PDB file of C-alpha atoms in Angstrom:
ATOM      1  CA  MET A  17       0.000   0.000   0.000  1.00 97.00           C
ATOM      2  CA  LYS A  18       0.954   3.633  -0.451  1.00 98.00           C
ATOM      3  CA  ILE A  19       0.711   5.251   2.973  1.00 98.00           C
ATOM      4  CA  VAL A  20       1.415   8.850   3.994  1.00 98.00           C
ATOM      5  CA  ILE A  21       2.520   9.620   7.560  1.00 98.00           C
ATOM      6  CA  THR A  22       2.349  13.072   9.144  1.00 97.00           C
ATOM      7  CA  GLY A  23       4.370  13.878  12.247  1.00 94.00           C
ATOM      8  CA  SER A  24       7.867  13.847  10.725  1.00 95.00           C
ATOM      9  CA  LEU A  25      10.159  11.471  12.675  1.00 94.00           C
ATOM     10  CA  GLY A  26       8.547  11.979  16.064  1.00 93.00           C
ATOM     11  CA  ASN A  27       8.047   9.463  18.890  1.00 94.00           C
ATOM     12  CA  THR A  28       5.029   7.920  17.144  1.00 96.00           C
ATOM     13  CA  ALA A  29       5.622   8.597  13.453  1.00 97.00           C
ATOM     14  CA  LYS A  30       9.116   7.081  13.262  1.00 97.00           C
ATOM     15  CA  PRO A  31       8.291   3.631  14.730  1.00 97.00           C
ATOM     16  CA  LEU A  32       5.082   3.639  12.680  1.00 98.00           C
ATOM     17  CA  ALA A  33       7.079   4.244   9.495  1.00 98.00           C
ATOM     18  CA  GLN A  34       9.617   1.554  10.451  1.00 98.00           C
ATOM     19  CA  GLN A  35       6.906  -1.042  11.044  1.00 97.00           C
ATOM     20  CA  LEU A  36       5.037  -0.285   7.812  1.00 98.00           C
ATOM     21  CA  LEU A  37       8.273  -0.290   5.800  1.00 98.00           C
ATOM     22  CA  SER A  38       9.178  -3.691   7.278  1.00 97.00           C
ATOM     23  CA  GLU A  39       5.802  -4.948   6.011  1.00 97.00           C
ATOM     24  CA  GLY A  40       6.676  -3.836   2.479  1.00 98.00           C
ATOM     25  CA  HIS A  41       4.511  -0.712   2.136  1.00 98.00           C
ATOM     26  CA  GLU A  42       5.566   2.433   0.258  1.00 98.00           C
ATOM     27  CA  ILE A  43       5.801   5.177   2.889  1.00 98.00           C
ATOM     28  CA  THR A  44       5.879   8.935   2.443  1.00 98.00           C
ATOM     29  CA  ILE A  45       6.675  11.020   5.538  1.00 98.00           C
ATOM     30  CA  ILE A  46       5.647  14.669   5.762  1.00 97.00           C
ATOM     31  CA  SER A  47       8.012  16.988   7.605  1.00 96.00           C
ATOM     32  CA  SER A  48       8.357  20.756   7.771  1.00 94.00           C
ATOM     33  CA  SER A  49      12.124  20.420   8.221  1.00 93.00           C
ATOM     34  CA  GLU A  50      14.467  20.151   5.241  1.00 95.00           C
ATOM     35  CA  ALA A  51      17.056  18.801   7.685  1.00 95.00           C
ATOM     36  CA  ARG A  52      14.913  15.678   8.138  1.00 95.00           C
ATOM     37  CA  LYS A  53      15.069  14.758   4.449  1.00 97.00           C
ATOM     38  CA  HIS A  54      18.203  12.612   4.697  1.00 97.00           C
ATOM     39  CA  ASP A  55      16.992  10.831   7.860  1.00 97.00           C
ATOM     40  CA  ILE A  56      13.659   9.990   6.190  1.00 98.00           C
ATOM     41  CA  GLU A  57      15.434   8.639   3.110  1.00 98.00           C
ATOM     42  CA  SER A  58      17.775   6.607   5.346  1.00 97.00           C
ATOM     43  CA  LEU A  59      14.730   4.766   6.724  1.00 97.00           C
ATOM     44  CA  GLY A  60      13.712   3.852   3.195  1.00 97.00           C
ATOM     45  CA  ALA A  61      10.782   6.287   3.084  1.00 98.00           C
ATOM     46  CA  ILE A  62       9.988   9.137   0.700  1.00 98.00           C
ATOM     47  CA  PRO A  63      10.331  12.629   2.221  1.00 98.00           C
ATOM     48  CA  ALA A  64       7.679  15.272   1.548  1.00 98.00           C
ATOM     49  CA  ILE A  65       8.994  18.567   2.896  1.00 98.00           C
ATOM     50  CA  GLY A  66       6.444  21.325   3.372  1.00 97.00           C
ATOM     51  CA  SER A  67       4.044  23.047   5.726  1.00 95.00           C
ATOM     52  CA  ILE A  68       0.814  21.558   7.047  1.00 94.00           C
ATOM     53  CA  GLU A  69      -0.604  25.059   6.648  1.00 94.00           C
ATOM     54  CA  ASP A  70      -0.322  24.569   2.864  1.00 97.00           C
ATOM     55  CA  VAL A  71      -3.451  22.664   1.761  1.00 98.00           C
ATOM     56  CA  ASP A  72      -2.229  22.309  -1.837  1.00 98.00           C
ATOM     57  CA  PHE A  73       1.046  20.735  -0.643  1.00 98.00           C
ATOM     58  CA  LEU A  74      -0.896  18.330   1.564  1.00 98.00           C
ATOM     59  CA  ALA A  75      -3.349  17.422  -1.204  1.00 98.00           C
ATOM     60  CA  GLN A  76      -0.502  16.759  -3.673  1.00 98.00           C
ATOM     61  CA  THR A  77       1.267  14.572  -1.093  1.00 98.00           C
ATOM     62  CA  PHE A  78      -1.941  12.665  -0.306  1.00 98.00           C
ATOM     63  CA  GLU A  79      -2.636  12.114  -4.028  1.00 96.00           C
ATOM     64  CA  SER A  80      -2.909   8.384  -4.838  1.00 93.00           C
ATOM     65  CA  ALA A  81      -2.323   7.382  -1.185  1.00 97.00           C
ATOM     66  CA  ASP A  82      -4.237   4.308  -0.026  1.00 98.00           C
ATOM     67  CA  ALA A  83      -4.205   5.569   3.561  1.00 98.00           C
ATOM     68  CA  VAL A  84      -3.002   8.556   5.603  1.00 98.00           C
ATOM     69  CA  PHE A  85      -1.941   8.825   9.257  1.00 98.00           C
ATOM     70  CA  LEU A  86      -2.919  12.212  10.654  1.00 98.00           C
ATOM     71  CA  MET A  87      -1.522  13.883  13.733  1.00 96.00           C
ATOM     72  CA  THR A  88      -1.360  17.526  14.728  1.00 92.00           C
ATOM     73  CA  PRO A  89       1.896  18.832  16.224  1.00 83.00           C
ATOM     74  CA  PRO A  90       1.796  18.676  20.057  1.00 74.00           C
ATOM     75  CA  ALA A  91       2.919  22.299  20.435  1.00 66.00           C
ATOM     76  CA  ILE A  92       1.824  24.033  17.294  1.00 68.00           C
ATOM     77  CA  SER A  93       2.207  27.545  18.756  1.00 76.00           C
ATOM     78  CA  ALA A  94       2.720  29.487  21.998  1.00 83.00           C
ATOM     79  CA  VAL A  95      -0.688  31.200  21.797  1.00 88.00           C
ATOM     80  CA  ASN A  96      -4.132  30.191  20.488  1.00 92.00           C
ATOM     81  CA  ILE A  97      -3.047  26.560  20.781  1.00 92.00           C
ATOM     82  CA  VAL A  98      -6.509  25.003  20.519  1.00 93.00           C
ATOM     83  CA  GLU A  99      -7.535  27.235  17.600  1.00 92.00           C
ATOM     84  CA  ASN A 100      -4.327  26.525  15.694  1.00 92.00           C
ATOM     85  CA  THR A 101      -4.659  22.790  16.341  1.00 93.00           C
ATOM     86  CA  ILE A 102      -8.198  22.890  14.924  1.00 94.00           C
ATOM     87  CA  ASN A 103      -6.948  24.834  11.889  1.00 94.00           C
ATOM     88  CA  ALA A 104      -4.367  22.100  11.215  1.00 94.00           C
ATOM     89  CA  GLY A 105      -7.214  19.582  11.310  1.00 96.00           C
ATOM     90  CA  LYS A 106      -9.201  21.710   8.871  1.00 97.00           C
ATOM     91  CA  ASN A 107      -6.238  21.718   6.474  1.00 97.00           C
ATOM     92  CA  TYR A 108      -5.942  17.938   6.666  1.00 98.00           C
ATOM     93  CA  ALA A 109      -9.690  17.539   6.078  1.00 97.00           C
ATOM     94  CA  GLU A 110      -9.587  19.801   3.020  1.00 97.00           C
ATOM     95  CA  ALA A 111      -6.568  17.970   1.601  1.00 98.00           C
ATOM     96  CA  LEU A 112      -8.199  14.565   2.133  1.00 97.00           C
ATOM     97  CA  LYS A 113     -11.245  15.739   0.164  1.00 97.00           C
ATOM     98  CA  LYS A 114      -9.125  17.173  -2.660  1.00 97.00           C
ATOM     99  CA  ALA A 115      -7.023  14.021  -2.943  1.00 97.00           C
ATOM    100  CA  LYS A 116     -10.054  11.720  -2.544  1.00 96.00           C
ATOM    101  CA  VAL A 117      -8.283   9.633   0.132  1.00 97.00           C
ATOM    102  CA  LYS A 118     -10.340   6.568   1.082  1.00 97.00           C
ATOM    103  CA  ARG A 119      -8.764   5.682   4.450  1.00 98.00           C
ATOM    104  CA  ALA A 120      -7.360   7.766   7.324  1.00 98.00           C
ATOM    105  CA  VAL A 121      -6.270   7.153  10.896  1.00 98.00           C
ATOM    106  CA  MET A 122      -6.197  10.102  13.281  1.00 98.00           C
ATOM    107  CA  LEU A 123      -4.126  10.245  16.450  1.00 98.00           C
ATOM    108  CA  SER A 124      -6.639  11.483  19.003  1.00 98.00           C
ATOM    109  CA  SER A 125      -6.779  11.181  22.785  1.00 97.00           C
ATOM    110  CA  VAL A 126      -8.661   9.704  25.672  1.00 98.00           C
ATOM    111  CA  GLY A 127     -10.913  12.591  26.714  1.00 97.00           C
ATOM    112  CA  ALA A 128     -11.680  13.722  23.159  1.00 97.00           C
ATOM    113  CA  GLU A 129     -15.344  12.851  23.685  1.00 96.00           C
ATOM    114  CA  SER A 130     -15.685  15.935  25.911  1.00 95.00           C
ATOM    115  CA  PRO A 131     -15.794  19.507  24.552  1.00 92.00           C
ATOM    116  CA  VAL A 132     -14.860  20.950  27.982  1.00 92.00           C
ATOM    117  CA  GLU A 133     -12.364  20.632  30.851  1.00 92.00           C
ATOM    118  CA  ASN A 134      -9.764  18.666  28.927  1.00 95.00           C
ATOM    119  CA  GLY A 135      -7.176  21.322  28.084  1.00 94.00           C
ATOM    120  CA  PRO A 136      -5.334  20.793  24.778  1.00 93.00           C
ATOM    121  CA  ILE A 137      -7.474  17.704  24.075  1.00 96.00           C
ATOM    122  CA  LYS A 138     -10.448  19.933  23.198  1.00 95.00           C
ATOM    123  CA  GLY A 139      -8.742  20.712  19.885  1.00 95.00           C
ATOM    124  CA  LEU A 140      -8.874  16.982  19.081  1.00 96.00           C
ATOM    125  CA  HIS A 141     -12.558  16.901  20.071  1.00 97.00           C
ATOM    126  CA  HIS A 142     -13.308  19.474  17.383  1.00 96.00           C
ATOM    127  CA  ILE A 143     -11.084  17.755  14.800  1.00 97.00           C
ATOM    128  CA  GLU A 144     -12.894  14.434  15.335  1.00 97.00           C
ATOM    129  CA  LYS A 145     -16.157  16.289  14.602  1.00 96.00           C
ATOM    130  CA  LEU A 146     -14.601  17.835  11.472  1.00 95.00           C
ATOM    131  CA  TYR A 147     -13.429  14.470  10.161  1.00 96.00           C
ATOM    132  CA  SER A 148     -16.824  12.911  10.876  1.00 94.00           C
ATOM    133  CA  ASN A 149     -18.185  15.185   8.147  1.00 92.00           C
ATOM    134  CA  VAL A 150     -15.587  14.200   5.532  1.00 95.00           C
ATOM    135  CA  GLU A 151     -17.540  12.089   3.060  1.00 93.00           C
ATOM    136  CA  ASN A 152     -16.078   9.079   1.235  1.00 94.00           C
ATOM    137  CA  THR A 153     -13.173   8.686   3.700  1.00 96.00           C
ATOM    138  CA  SER A 154     -13.295   6.018   6.388  1.00 97.00           C
ATOM    139  CA  PHE A 155     -11.668   7.060   9.671  1.00 97.00           C
ATOM    140  CA  THR A 156     -10.389   5.447  12.806  1.00 98.00           C
ATOM    141  CA  PHE A 157      -9.982   7.881  15.703  1.00 98.00           C
ATOM    142  CA  LEU A 158      -7.119   6.400  17.699  1.00 98.00           C
ATOM    143  CA  ARG A 159      -7.747   7.698  21.213  1.00 98.00           C
ATOM    144  CA  ALA A 160      -4.469   7.390  23.085  1.00 98.00           C
ATOM    145  CA  GLY A 161      -3.765   7.598  26.802  1.00 98.00           C
ATOM    146  CA  TYR A 162      -1.421   9.998  28.580  1.00 97.00           C
ATOM    147  CA  PHE A 163       2.004   9.648  26.951  1.00 96.00           C
ATOM    148  CA  TYR A 164       4.663   8.085  29.172  1.00 98.00           C
ATOM    149  CA  THR A 165       7.159  10.437  27.528  1.00 96.00           C
ATOM    150  CA  ASN A 166       5.420  13.396  29.225  1.00 94.00           C
ATOM    151  CA  PHE A 167       7.060  12.215  32.459  1.00 97.00           C
ATOM    152  CA  PHE A 168      10.416  13.380  31.081  1.00 96.00           C
ATOM    153  CA  ASN A 169       9.141  16.918  31.802  1.00 92.00           C
ATOM    154  CA  ASP A 170       9.080  16.036  35.529  1.00 95.00           C
ATOM    155  CA  ILE A 171      12.802  15.286  35.719  1.00 95.00           C
ATOM    156  CA  PRO A 172      13.833  18.853  36.750  1.00 93.00           C
ATOM    157  CA  LEU A 173      11.205  18.848  39.539  1.00 94.00           C
ATOM    158  CA  ILE A 174      12.423  15.477  40.831  1.00 96.00           C
ATOM    159  CA  LYS A 175      16.069  16.583  40.713  1.00 96.00           C
ATOM    160  CA  ASN A 176      15.528  20.053  42.204  1.00 93.00           C
ATOM    161  CA  ALA A 177      12.711  19.510  44.699  1.00 94.00           C
ATOM    162  CA  GLY A 178      12.712  15.762  45.305  1.00 96.00           C
ATOM    163  CA  ILE A 179       9.007  15.448  44.445  1.00 97.00           C
ATOM    164  CA  ILE A 180       6.709  14.602  41.547  1.00 97.00           C
ATOM    165  CA  GLY A 181       3.101  15.710  41.297  1.00 97.00           C
ATOM    166  CA  GLY A 182       0.183  17.321  39.544  1.00 97.00           C
ATOM    167  CA  ASN A 183      -3.111  19.026  40.284  1.00 97.00           C
ATOM    168  CA  TYR A 184      -4.829  15.712  41.040  1.00 98.00           C
ATOM    169  CA  SER A 185      -4.486  13.278  43.934  1.00 97.00           C
ATOM    170  CA  ALA A 186      -2.374  10.152  44.262  1.00 98.00           C
ATOM    171  CA  GLU A 187      -5.558   8.034  44.035  1.00 98.00           C
ATOM    172  CA  ILE A 188      -6.548   9.254  40.567  1.00 98.00           C
ATOM    173  CA  ASN A 189      -6.256   6.488  37.970  1.00 98.00           C
ATOM    174  CA  ILE A 190      -4.790   7.573  34.634  1.00 98.00           C
ATOM    175  CA  PRO A 191      -4.736   5.697  31.280  1.00 98.00           C
ATOM    176  CA  LEU A 192      -1.139   5.676  29.987  1.00 98.00           C
ATOM    177  CA  VAL A 193       0.389   4.867  26.619  1.00 98.00           C
ATOM    178  CA  HIS A 194       3.774   4.322  24.999  1.00 98.00           C
ATOM    179  CA  PRO A 195       4.296   5.864  21.533  1.00 97.00           C
ATOM    180  CA  LYS A 196       5.474   2.462  20.244  1.00 97.00           C
ATOM    181  CA  ASP A 197       2.122   0.915  21.214  1.00 98.00           C
ATOM    182  CA  ILE A 198       0.377   3.754  19.354  1.00 98.00           C
ATOM    183  CA  ALA A 199       2.527   3.052  16.307  1.00 98.00           C
ATOM    184  CA  LYS A 200       1.640  -0.657  16.405  1.00 98.00           C
ATOM    185  CA  ALA A 201      -2.104   0.095  16.645  1.00 98.00           C
ATOM    186  CA  ALA A 202      -1.912   2.734  13.898  1.00 98.00           C
ATOM    187  CA  ALA A 203      -0.101   0.286  11.600  1.00 98.00           C
ATOM    188  CA  GLU A 204      -2.889  -2.253  12.119  1.00 98.00           C
ATOM    189  CA  GLU A 205      -5.615   0.319  11.425  1.00 98.00           C
ATOM    190  CA  LEU A 206      -4.029   1.870   8.328  1.00 98.00           C
ATOM    191  CA  VAL A 207      -4.116  -1.393   6.376  1.00 97.00           C
ATOM    192  CA  LYS A 208      -7.703  -2.281   7.343  1.00 95.00           C
ATOM    193  CA  ASN A 209     -10.477  -2.069   4.800  1.00 91.00           C
ATOM    194  CA  GLU A 210     -12.826  -0.179   7.146  1.00 90.00           C
ATOM    195  CA  THR A 211     -15.938   1.849   6.424  1.00 92.00           C
ATOM    196  CA  GLY A 212     -17.512   4.702   8.334  1.00 94.00           C
ATOM    197  CA  LYS A 213     -16.107   6.482  11.362  1.00 96.00           C
ATOM    198  CA  ASN A 214     -14.665   4.290  14.138  1.00 96.00           C
ATOM    199  CA  ILE A 215     -13.111   4.779  17.578  1.00 97.00           C
ATOM    200  CA  ARG A 216     -10.254   2.655  18.926  1.00 97.00           C
ATOM    201  CA  TYR A 217      -8.595   3.202  22.296  1.00 98.00           C
ATOM    202  CA  ILE A 218      -4.877   2.555  22.612  1.00 98.00           C
ATOM    203  CA  VAL A 219      -3.739   2.382  26.234  1.00 98.00           C
ATOM    204  CA  SER A 220      -0.687   0.512  27.545  1.00 98.00           C
ATOM    205  CA  ASP A 221      -1.453   0.610  31.283  1.00 98.00           C
ATOM    206  CA  THR A 222      -3.781   2.263  33.791  1.00 98.00           C
ATOM    207  CA  ARG A 223      -2.226   3.308  37.086  1.00 98.00           C
ATOM    208  CA  ASN A 224      -2.841   5.507  40.093  1.00 98.00           C
ATOM    209  CA  ALA A 225      -0.684   8.631  40.292  1.00 98.00           C
ATOM    210  CA  SER A 226       0.922   7.188  43.439  1.00 98.00           C
ATOM    211  CA  ASP A 227       2.451   4.506  41.185  1.00 98.00           C
ATOM    212  CA  PHE A 228       4.109   7.196  39.064  1.00 98.00           C
ATOM    213  CA  ALA A 229       6.087   8.270  42.122  1.00 98.00           C
ATOM    214  CA  LYS A 230       6.772   4.724  43.334  1.00 98.00           C
ATOM    215  CA  VAL A 231       7.823   3.136  40.031  1.00 98.00           C
ATOM    216  CA  LEU A 232       9.661   6.087  38.483  1.00 98.00           C
ATOM    217  CA  GLY A 233      11.255   6.971  41.822  1.00 98.00           C
ATOM    218  CA  ALA A 234      12.567   3.439  42.278  1.00 98.00           C
ATOM    219  CA  SER A 235      14.043   3.509  38.778  1.00 98.00           C
ATOM    220  CA  VAL A 236      16.232   6.511  39.698  1.00 97.00           C
ATOM    221  CA  GLU A 237      17.138   5.266  43.191  1.00 97.00           C
ATOM    222  CA  LYS A 238      14.602   7.516  44.912  1.00 97.00           C
ATOM    223  CA  PRO A 239      12.217   4.893  46.346  1.00 95.00           C
ATOM    224  CA  GLU A 240      10.643   7.405  48.768  1.00 96.00           C
ATOM    225  CA  LEU A 241       9.764   9.899  46.007  1.00 98.00           C
ATOM    226  CA  PRO A 242       6.376  11.369  47.021  1.00 98.00           C
ATOM    227  CA  TRP A 243       3.426  12.275  44.773  1.00 98.00           C
ATOM    228  CA  ILE A 244       2.322  15.800  45.726  1.00 97.00           C
ATOM    229  CA  GLU A 245      -1.136  17.121  44.806  1.00 98.00           C
ATOM    230  CA  PHE A 246      -0.804  20.770  43.801  1.00 97.00           C
ATOM    231  CA  SER A 247      -3.567  23.343  43.736  1.00 97.00           C
ATOM    232  CA  ASP A 248      -4.546  24.515  40.247  1.00 97.00           C
ATOM    233  CA  GLU A 249      -2.859  27.842  41.000  1.00 97.00           C
ATOM    234  CA  ASP A 250       0.393  26.234  42.147  1.00 96.00           C
ATOM    235  CA  ALA A 251       0.416  23.884  39.155  1.00 96.00           C
ATOM    236  CA  PHE A 252      -0.048  26.830  36.784  1.00 97.00           C
ATOM    237  CA  ASN A 253       2.613  28.969  38.488  1.00 96.00           C
ATOM    238  CA  GLY A 254       5.061  26.062  38.496  1.00 92.00           C
ATOM    239  CA  MET A 255       4.670  25.606  34.742  1.00 93.00           C
ATOM    240  CA  ILE A 256       5.146  29.337  34.143  1.00 94.00           C
ATOM    241  CA  GLN A 257       8.320  29.286  36.268  1.00 90.00           C
ATOM    242  CA  ALA A 258       9.520  26.288  34.238  1.00 87.00           C
ATOM    243  CA  GLY A 259       9.239  28.419  31.092  1.00 90.00           C
ATOM    244  CA  LEU A 260       5.985  27.197  29.532  1.00 90.00           C
ATOM    245  CA  PRO A 261       3.993  29.787  27.575  1.00 93.00           C
ATOM    246  CA  GLN A 262       0.925  31.046  29.470  1.00 95.00           C
ATOM    247  CA  ASN A 263      -1.613  29.518  27.080  1.00 95.00           C
ATOM    248  CA  MET A 264       0.045  26.101  27.332  1.00 93.00           C
ATOM    249  CA  ALA A 265       0.245  26.320  31.143  1.00 95.00           C
ATOM    250  CA  GLU A 266      -3.459  27.198  31.274  1.00 96.00           C
ATOM    251  CA  LEU A 267      -4.381  24.219  29.087  1.00 95.00           C
ATOM    252  CA  TYR A 268      -2.240  21.737  31.024  1.00 95.00           C
ATOM    253  CA  THR A 269      -3.699  23.007  34.298  1.00 97.00           C
ATOM    254  CA  GLU A 270      -7.176  22.466  32.861  1.00 97.00           C
ATOM    255  CA  MET A 271      -6.188  18.966  31.702  1.00 97.00           C
ATOM    256  CA  GLY A 272      -5.022  18.102  35.228  1.00 97.00           C
ATOM    257  CA  LYS A 273      -8.344  19.348  36.573  1.00 97.00           C
ATOM    258  CA  GLY A 274     -10.142  17.137  34.024  1.00 97.00           C
ATOM    259  CA  MET A 275      -8.178  14.135  35.300  1.00 97.00           C
ATOM    260  CA  ARG A 276      -9.088  15.089  38.877  1.00 97.00           C
ATOM    261  CA  THR A 277     -12.811  15.345  38.111  1.00 97.00           C
ATOM    262  CA  GLY A 278     -12.759  12.241  35.865  1.00 97.00           C
ATOM    263  CA  ILE A 279     -14.022  14.051  32.761  1.00 97.00           C
ATOM    264  CA  ILE A 280     -10.978  12.975  30.736  1.00 97.00           C
ATOM    265  CA  GLN A 281     -11.159   9.308  31.763  1.00 97.00           C
ATOM    266  CA  LYS A 282     -14.970   9.050  31.413  1.00 97.00           C
ATOM    267  CA  ASP A 283     -15.209   8.111  27.723  1.00 95.00           C
ATOM    268  CA  PHE A 284     -12.441   5.509  28.113  1.00 97.00           C
ATOM    269  CA  ILE A 285     -14.228   3.921  31.094  1.00 97.00           C
ATOM    270  CA  ASP A 286     -17.600   4.091  29.317  1.00 95.00           C
ATOM    271  CA  HIS A 287     -16.085   2.102  26.413  1.00 94.00           C
ATOM    272  CA  GLY A 288     -14.954  -0.670  28.770  1.00 95.00           C
ATOM    273  CA  ALA A 289     -11.470   0.704  29.582  1.00 95.00           C
ATOM    274  CA  PRO A 290      -9.635  -1.540  27.088  1.00 95.00           C
ATOM    275  CA  VAL A 291      -5.887  -1.896  27.743  1.00 97.00           C
ATOM    276  CA  THR A 292      -4.413  -3.379  24.562  1.00 97.00           C
ATOM    277  CA  GLY A 293      -0.850  -2.000  24.565  1.00 97.00           C
ATOM    278  CA  ASN A 294       2.058  -4.091  25.837  1.00 97.00           C
ATOM    279  CA  ILE A 295       4.461  -1.579  27.415  1.00 98.00           C
ATOM    280  CA  LYS A 296       3.747  -1.215  31.137  1.00 98.00           C
ATOM    281  CA  LEU A 297       4.852   1.557  33.494  1.00 98.00           C
ATOM    282  CA  GLU A 298       7.688  -0.645  34.809  1.00 98.00           C
ATOM    283  CA  ASP A 299       8.953  -1.132  31.224  1.00 98.00           C
ATOM    284  CA  PHE A 300       8.929   2.615  30.589  1.00 98.00           C
ATOM    285  CA  ALA A 301      10.735   3.238  33.896  1.00 98.00           C
ATOM    286  CA  LYS A 302      13.929   1.880  32.293  1.00 98.00           C
ATOM    287  CA  GLU A 303      13.723   4.567  29.598  1.00 98.00           C
ATOM    288  CA  PHE A 304      12.961   7.146  32.280  1.00 98.00           C
ATOM    289  CA  ALA A 305      16.066   6.156  34.244  1.00 98.00           C
ATOM    290  CA  ASP A 306      18.235   6.445  31.106  1.00 98.00           C
ATOM    291  CA  LYS A 307      16.881   9.945  30.401  1.00 97.00           C
ATOM    292  CA  PHE A 308      17.276  10.928  34.070  1.00 96.00           C
TER     293      PHE A 308
END
């Protein structure tokens, strides 16, 4: 099959490309960086260098593709993050229509069912709605858990303050996912002959926040590492002090609140809370220790 992958050579897109190439598919990878061209070619894929803001570029790249993997950049801007994420989705939708693509898989998120109290995920909520109105293209919305790799952002806090935490309690249960498990699920979905609009959850593990402290702490020889529940205000101020743009800090604070109230986990639980990924928190802890 001819398959186009967005997301350059990121944590999900690269292993996805490697798996599909190993299965014998022709893979084109979209990247905005000319510097990535050689690395893409080294994998055995075809580079398509351009901007996802350019609908004509996207449509030309999607032309004759059997399937397309769609993901919006995690930090598309410092301001108007949700609006700019939605605009990227609009560009993809327009390009899919122009190129008459029959099959697409979108990287979405647990919590995308809700239009409120889910921070940056609300952009994905609106994009799912957009794609639901794209005629003649079958979609799978791949709703992923909280990325393990986000825990790398906690390393300075652990090193400097000897704590890890968020604006939700140690008893809150969070669906987690490894990018490699997303890639495996996306590879399966892209080659399916599906119809209509479908939802698939990809979650590697579900754990209480207290386990984040226990398992990750043990991996870096800090077995007593405590999970601290911050107030929304303290969580926001901590992110600002760490250098995050205000809009991003606001959205992440809202996402933490959504985890605390259960709004983000609700759709996952309502669908039976399927855990189909293979990489557990203890497996990821080895990567965490290496990065630490």
